[in-house]
C-alpha atoms as an extended CHARMM CRD file, in Angstrom:
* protein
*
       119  EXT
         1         1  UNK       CA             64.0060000000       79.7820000000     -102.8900000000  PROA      1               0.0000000000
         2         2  UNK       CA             62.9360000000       78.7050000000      -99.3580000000  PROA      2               0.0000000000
         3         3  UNK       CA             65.5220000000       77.7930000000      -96.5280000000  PROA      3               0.0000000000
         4         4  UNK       CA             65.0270000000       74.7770000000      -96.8690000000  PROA      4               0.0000000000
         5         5  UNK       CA             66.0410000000       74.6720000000     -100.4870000000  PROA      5               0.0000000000
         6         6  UNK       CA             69.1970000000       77.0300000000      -99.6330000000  PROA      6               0.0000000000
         7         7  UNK       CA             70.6610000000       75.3300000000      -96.8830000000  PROA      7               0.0000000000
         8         8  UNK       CA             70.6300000000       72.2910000000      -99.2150000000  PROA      8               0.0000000000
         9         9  UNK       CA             73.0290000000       74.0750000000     -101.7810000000  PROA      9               0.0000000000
        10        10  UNK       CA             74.4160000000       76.2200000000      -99.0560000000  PROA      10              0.0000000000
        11        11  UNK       CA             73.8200000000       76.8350000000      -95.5520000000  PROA      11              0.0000000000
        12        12  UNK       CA             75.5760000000       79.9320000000      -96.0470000000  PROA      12              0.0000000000
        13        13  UNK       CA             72.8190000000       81.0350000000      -98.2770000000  PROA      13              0.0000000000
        14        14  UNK       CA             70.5860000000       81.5020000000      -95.0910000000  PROA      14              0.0000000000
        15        15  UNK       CA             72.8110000000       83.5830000000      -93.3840000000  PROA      15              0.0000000000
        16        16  UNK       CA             73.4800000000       85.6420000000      -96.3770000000  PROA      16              0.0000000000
        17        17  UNK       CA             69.4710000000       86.1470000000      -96.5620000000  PROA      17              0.0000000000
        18        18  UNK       CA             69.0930000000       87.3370000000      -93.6460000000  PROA      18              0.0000000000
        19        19  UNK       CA             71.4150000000       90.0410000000      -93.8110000000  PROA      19              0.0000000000
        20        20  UNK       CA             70.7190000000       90.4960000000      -97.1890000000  PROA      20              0.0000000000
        21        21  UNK       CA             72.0760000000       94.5050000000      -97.2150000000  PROA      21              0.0000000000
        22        22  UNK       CA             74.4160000000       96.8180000000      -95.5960000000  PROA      22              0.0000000000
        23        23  UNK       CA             71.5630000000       98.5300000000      -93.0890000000  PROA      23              0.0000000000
        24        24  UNK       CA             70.8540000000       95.5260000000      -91.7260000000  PROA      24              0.0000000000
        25        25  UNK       CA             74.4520000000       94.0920000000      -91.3160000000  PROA      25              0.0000000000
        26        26  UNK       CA             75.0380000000       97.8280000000      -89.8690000000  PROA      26              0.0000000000
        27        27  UNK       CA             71.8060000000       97.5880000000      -87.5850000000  PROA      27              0.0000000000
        28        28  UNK       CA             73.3060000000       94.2270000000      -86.0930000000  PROA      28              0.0000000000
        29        29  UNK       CA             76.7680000000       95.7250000000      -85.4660000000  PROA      29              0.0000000000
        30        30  UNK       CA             75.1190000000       98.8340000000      -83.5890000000  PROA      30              0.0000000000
        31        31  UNK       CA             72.6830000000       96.2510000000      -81.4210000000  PROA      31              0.0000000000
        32        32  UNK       CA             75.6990000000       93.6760000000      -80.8710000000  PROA      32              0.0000000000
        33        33  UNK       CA             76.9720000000       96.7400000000      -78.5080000000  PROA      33              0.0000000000
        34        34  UNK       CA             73.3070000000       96.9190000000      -76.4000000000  PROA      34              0.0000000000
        35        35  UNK       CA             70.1390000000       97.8700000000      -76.5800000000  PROA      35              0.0000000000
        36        36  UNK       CA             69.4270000000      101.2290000000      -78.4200000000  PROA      36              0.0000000000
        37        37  UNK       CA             66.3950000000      103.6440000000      -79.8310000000  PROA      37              0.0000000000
        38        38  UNK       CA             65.0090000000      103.7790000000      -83.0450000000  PROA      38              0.0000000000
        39        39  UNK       CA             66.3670000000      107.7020000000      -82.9160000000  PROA      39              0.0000000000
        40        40  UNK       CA             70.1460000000      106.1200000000      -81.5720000000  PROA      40              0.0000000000
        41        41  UNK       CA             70.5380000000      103.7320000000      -84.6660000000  PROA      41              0.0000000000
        42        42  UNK       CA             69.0930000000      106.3050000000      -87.3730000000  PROA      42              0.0000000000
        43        43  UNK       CA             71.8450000000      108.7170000000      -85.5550000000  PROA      43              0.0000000000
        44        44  UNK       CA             74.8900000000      105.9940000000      -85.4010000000  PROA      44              0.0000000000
        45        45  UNK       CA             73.7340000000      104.4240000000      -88.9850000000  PROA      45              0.0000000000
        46        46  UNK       CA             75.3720000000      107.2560000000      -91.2900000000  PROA      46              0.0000000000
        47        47  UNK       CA             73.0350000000      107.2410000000      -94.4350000000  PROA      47              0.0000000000
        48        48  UNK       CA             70.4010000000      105.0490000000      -93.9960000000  PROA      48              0.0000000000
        49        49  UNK       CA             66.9830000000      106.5370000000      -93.9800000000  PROA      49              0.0000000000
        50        50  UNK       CA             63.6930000000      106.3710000000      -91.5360000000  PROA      50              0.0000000000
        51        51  UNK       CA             62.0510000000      104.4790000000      -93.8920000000  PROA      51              0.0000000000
        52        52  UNK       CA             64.5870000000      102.3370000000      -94.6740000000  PROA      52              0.0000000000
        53        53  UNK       CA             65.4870000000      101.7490000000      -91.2740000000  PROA      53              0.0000000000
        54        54  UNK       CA             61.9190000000      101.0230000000      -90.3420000000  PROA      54              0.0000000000
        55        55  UNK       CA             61.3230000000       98.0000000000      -92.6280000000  PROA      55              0.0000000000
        56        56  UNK       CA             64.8350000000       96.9750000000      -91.7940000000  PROA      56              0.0000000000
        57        57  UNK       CA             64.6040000000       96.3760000000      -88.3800000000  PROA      57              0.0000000000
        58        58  UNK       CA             60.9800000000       94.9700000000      -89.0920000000  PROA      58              0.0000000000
        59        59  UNK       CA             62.3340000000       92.2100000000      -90.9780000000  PROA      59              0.0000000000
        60        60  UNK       CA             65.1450000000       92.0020000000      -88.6660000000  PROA      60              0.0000000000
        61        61  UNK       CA             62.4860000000       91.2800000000      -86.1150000000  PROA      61              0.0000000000
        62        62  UNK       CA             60.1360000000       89.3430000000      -88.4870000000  PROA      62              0.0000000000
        63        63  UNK       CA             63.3920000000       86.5560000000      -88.8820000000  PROA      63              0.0000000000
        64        64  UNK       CA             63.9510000000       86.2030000000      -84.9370000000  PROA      64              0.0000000000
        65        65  UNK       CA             67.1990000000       88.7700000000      -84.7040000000  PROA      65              0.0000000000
        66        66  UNK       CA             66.1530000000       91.6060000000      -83.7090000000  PROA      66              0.0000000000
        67        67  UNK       CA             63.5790000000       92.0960000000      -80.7520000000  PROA      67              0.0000000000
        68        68  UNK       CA             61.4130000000       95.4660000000      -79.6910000000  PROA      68              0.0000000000
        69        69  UNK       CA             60.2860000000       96.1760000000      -76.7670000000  PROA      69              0.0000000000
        70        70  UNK       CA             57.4110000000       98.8500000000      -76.5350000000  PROA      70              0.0000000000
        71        71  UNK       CA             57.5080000000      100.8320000000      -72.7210000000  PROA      71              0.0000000000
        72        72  UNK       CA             54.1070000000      102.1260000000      -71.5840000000  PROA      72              0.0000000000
        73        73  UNK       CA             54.8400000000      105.9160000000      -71.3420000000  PROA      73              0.0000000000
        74        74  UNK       CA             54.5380000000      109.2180000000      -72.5830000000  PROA      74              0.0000000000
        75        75  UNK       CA             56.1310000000      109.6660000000      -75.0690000000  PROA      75              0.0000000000
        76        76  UNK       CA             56.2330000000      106.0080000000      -75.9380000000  PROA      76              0.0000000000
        77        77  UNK       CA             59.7240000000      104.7510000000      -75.3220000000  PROA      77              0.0000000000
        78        78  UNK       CA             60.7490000000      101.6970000000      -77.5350000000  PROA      78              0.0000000000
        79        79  UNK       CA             63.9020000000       99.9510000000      -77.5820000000  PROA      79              0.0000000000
        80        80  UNK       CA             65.7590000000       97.2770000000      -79.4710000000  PROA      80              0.0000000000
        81        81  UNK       CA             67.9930000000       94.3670000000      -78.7880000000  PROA      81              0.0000000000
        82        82  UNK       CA             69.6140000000       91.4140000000      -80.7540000000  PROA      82              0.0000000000
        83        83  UNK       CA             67.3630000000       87.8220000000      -79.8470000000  PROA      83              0.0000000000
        84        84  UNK       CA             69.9480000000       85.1790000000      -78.2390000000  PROA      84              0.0000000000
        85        85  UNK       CA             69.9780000000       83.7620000000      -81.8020000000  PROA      85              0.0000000000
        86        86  UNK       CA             71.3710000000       86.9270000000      -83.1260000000  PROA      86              0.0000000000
        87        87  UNK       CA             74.4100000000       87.3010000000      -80.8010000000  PROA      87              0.0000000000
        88        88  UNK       CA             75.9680000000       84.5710000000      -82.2640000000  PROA      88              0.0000000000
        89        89  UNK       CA             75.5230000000       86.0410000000      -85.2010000000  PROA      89              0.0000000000
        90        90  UNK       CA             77.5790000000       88.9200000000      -83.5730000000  PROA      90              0.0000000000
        91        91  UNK       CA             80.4560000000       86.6240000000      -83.1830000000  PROA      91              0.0000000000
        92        92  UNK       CA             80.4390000000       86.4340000000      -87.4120000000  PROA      92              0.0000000000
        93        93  UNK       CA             79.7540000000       89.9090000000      -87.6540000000  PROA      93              0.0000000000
        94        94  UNK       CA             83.2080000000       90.5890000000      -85.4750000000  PROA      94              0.0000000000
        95        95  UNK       CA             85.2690000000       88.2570000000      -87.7300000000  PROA      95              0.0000000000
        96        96  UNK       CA             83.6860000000       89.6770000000      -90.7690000000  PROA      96              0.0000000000
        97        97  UNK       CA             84.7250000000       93.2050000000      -89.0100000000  PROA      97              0.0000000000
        98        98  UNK       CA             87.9930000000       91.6060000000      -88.6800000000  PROA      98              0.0000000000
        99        99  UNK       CA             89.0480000000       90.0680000000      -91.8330000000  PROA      99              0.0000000000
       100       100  UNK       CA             87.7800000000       93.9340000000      -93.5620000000  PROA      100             0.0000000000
       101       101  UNK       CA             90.2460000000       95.5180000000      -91.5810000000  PROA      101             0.0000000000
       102       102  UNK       CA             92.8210000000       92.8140000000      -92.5610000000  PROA      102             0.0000000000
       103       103  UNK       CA             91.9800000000       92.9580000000      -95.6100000000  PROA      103             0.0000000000
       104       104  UNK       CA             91.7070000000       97.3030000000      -96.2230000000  PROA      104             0.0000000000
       105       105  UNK       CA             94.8290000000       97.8440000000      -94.8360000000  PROA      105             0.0000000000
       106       106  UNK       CA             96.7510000000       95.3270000000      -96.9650000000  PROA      106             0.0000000000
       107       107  UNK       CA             95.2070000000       96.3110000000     -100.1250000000  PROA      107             0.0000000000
       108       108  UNK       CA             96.1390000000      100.1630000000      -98.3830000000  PROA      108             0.0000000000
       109       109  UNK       CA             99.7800000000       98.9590000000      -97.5100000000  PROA      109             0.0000000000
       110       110  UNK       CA             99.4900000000      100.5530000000      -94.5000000000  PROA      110             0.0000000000
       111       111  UNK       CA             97.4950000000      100.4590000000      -90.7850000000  PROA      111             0.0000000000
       112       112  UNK       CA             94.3580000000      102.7760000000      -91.7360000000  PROA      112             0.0000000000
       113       113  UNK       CA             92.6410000000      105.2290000000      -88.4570000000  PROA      113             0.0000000000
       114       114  UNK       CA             89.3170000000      103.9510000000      -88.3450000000  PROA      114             0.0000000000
       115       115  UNK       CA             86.5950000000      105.4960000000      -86.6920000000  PROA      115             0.0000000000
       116       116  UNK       CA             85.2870000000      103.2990000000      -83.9640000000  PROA      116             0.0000000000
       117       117  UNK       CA             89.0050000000      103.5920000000      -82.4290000000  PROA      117             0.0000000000
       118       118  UNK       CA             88.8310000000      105.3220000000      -79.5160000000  PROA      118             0.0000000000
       119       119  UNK       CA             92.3400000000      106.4620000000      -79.1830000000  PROA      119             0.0000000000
């Protein structure tokens, strides 16, 4: 189905596709903070794989979110960043962020320690 198509039944549908799975809804959240490493989001993204990572942030970059800068050096130093389009994506990411915590800790009855707290 092409965007076109979706955004007729849904626009929703586009932003769904786009951050189709968890690595790349994770990869968003770790670049809505700044720019980081390839080695800094396989380290913060618990689980996900080189590989996996790889074609992730490819596509990411491929659909205008994500952009990768290459430095001339030794060793080659390349960093990534969220494209102006994608902070505003941020914005949906935080009330998605939000509503989860809303929503775990009423389903938990109780306020749950999460780990990004820094208390």
């Amino acid at each position: 189905m092409s965007l076109e198509q979706m955004s007729l039944e849904c626009p929703a549908l586009i932003t769904v596709k786009l951050v189709n799975s968890k690595w790349k809804l994770l990869i968003l959240w770790e670049l809505s903070h700044g720019v980081c490493r390839f080695g800094d989001l396989l380290k913060n993204i618990n689980g996900v794989s080189q590989k996996v990572l790889t074609q992730s942030l490819r596509s990411l970059e491929n659909d205008g979110l994500v952009s990768r800068q290459v430095y001339a050096e030794i060793p080659p130093r390349v960093e990534y960043s969220m494209t102006d389009l994608a902070r505003d994506l941020s914005k949906i990411l935080d009330i998605m962020g939000d509503w989860g915590i809303k929503y775990a800790e009423t389903r938990a009855g109780a306020p749950i320690k999460w780990h990004f707290e820094n208390n």
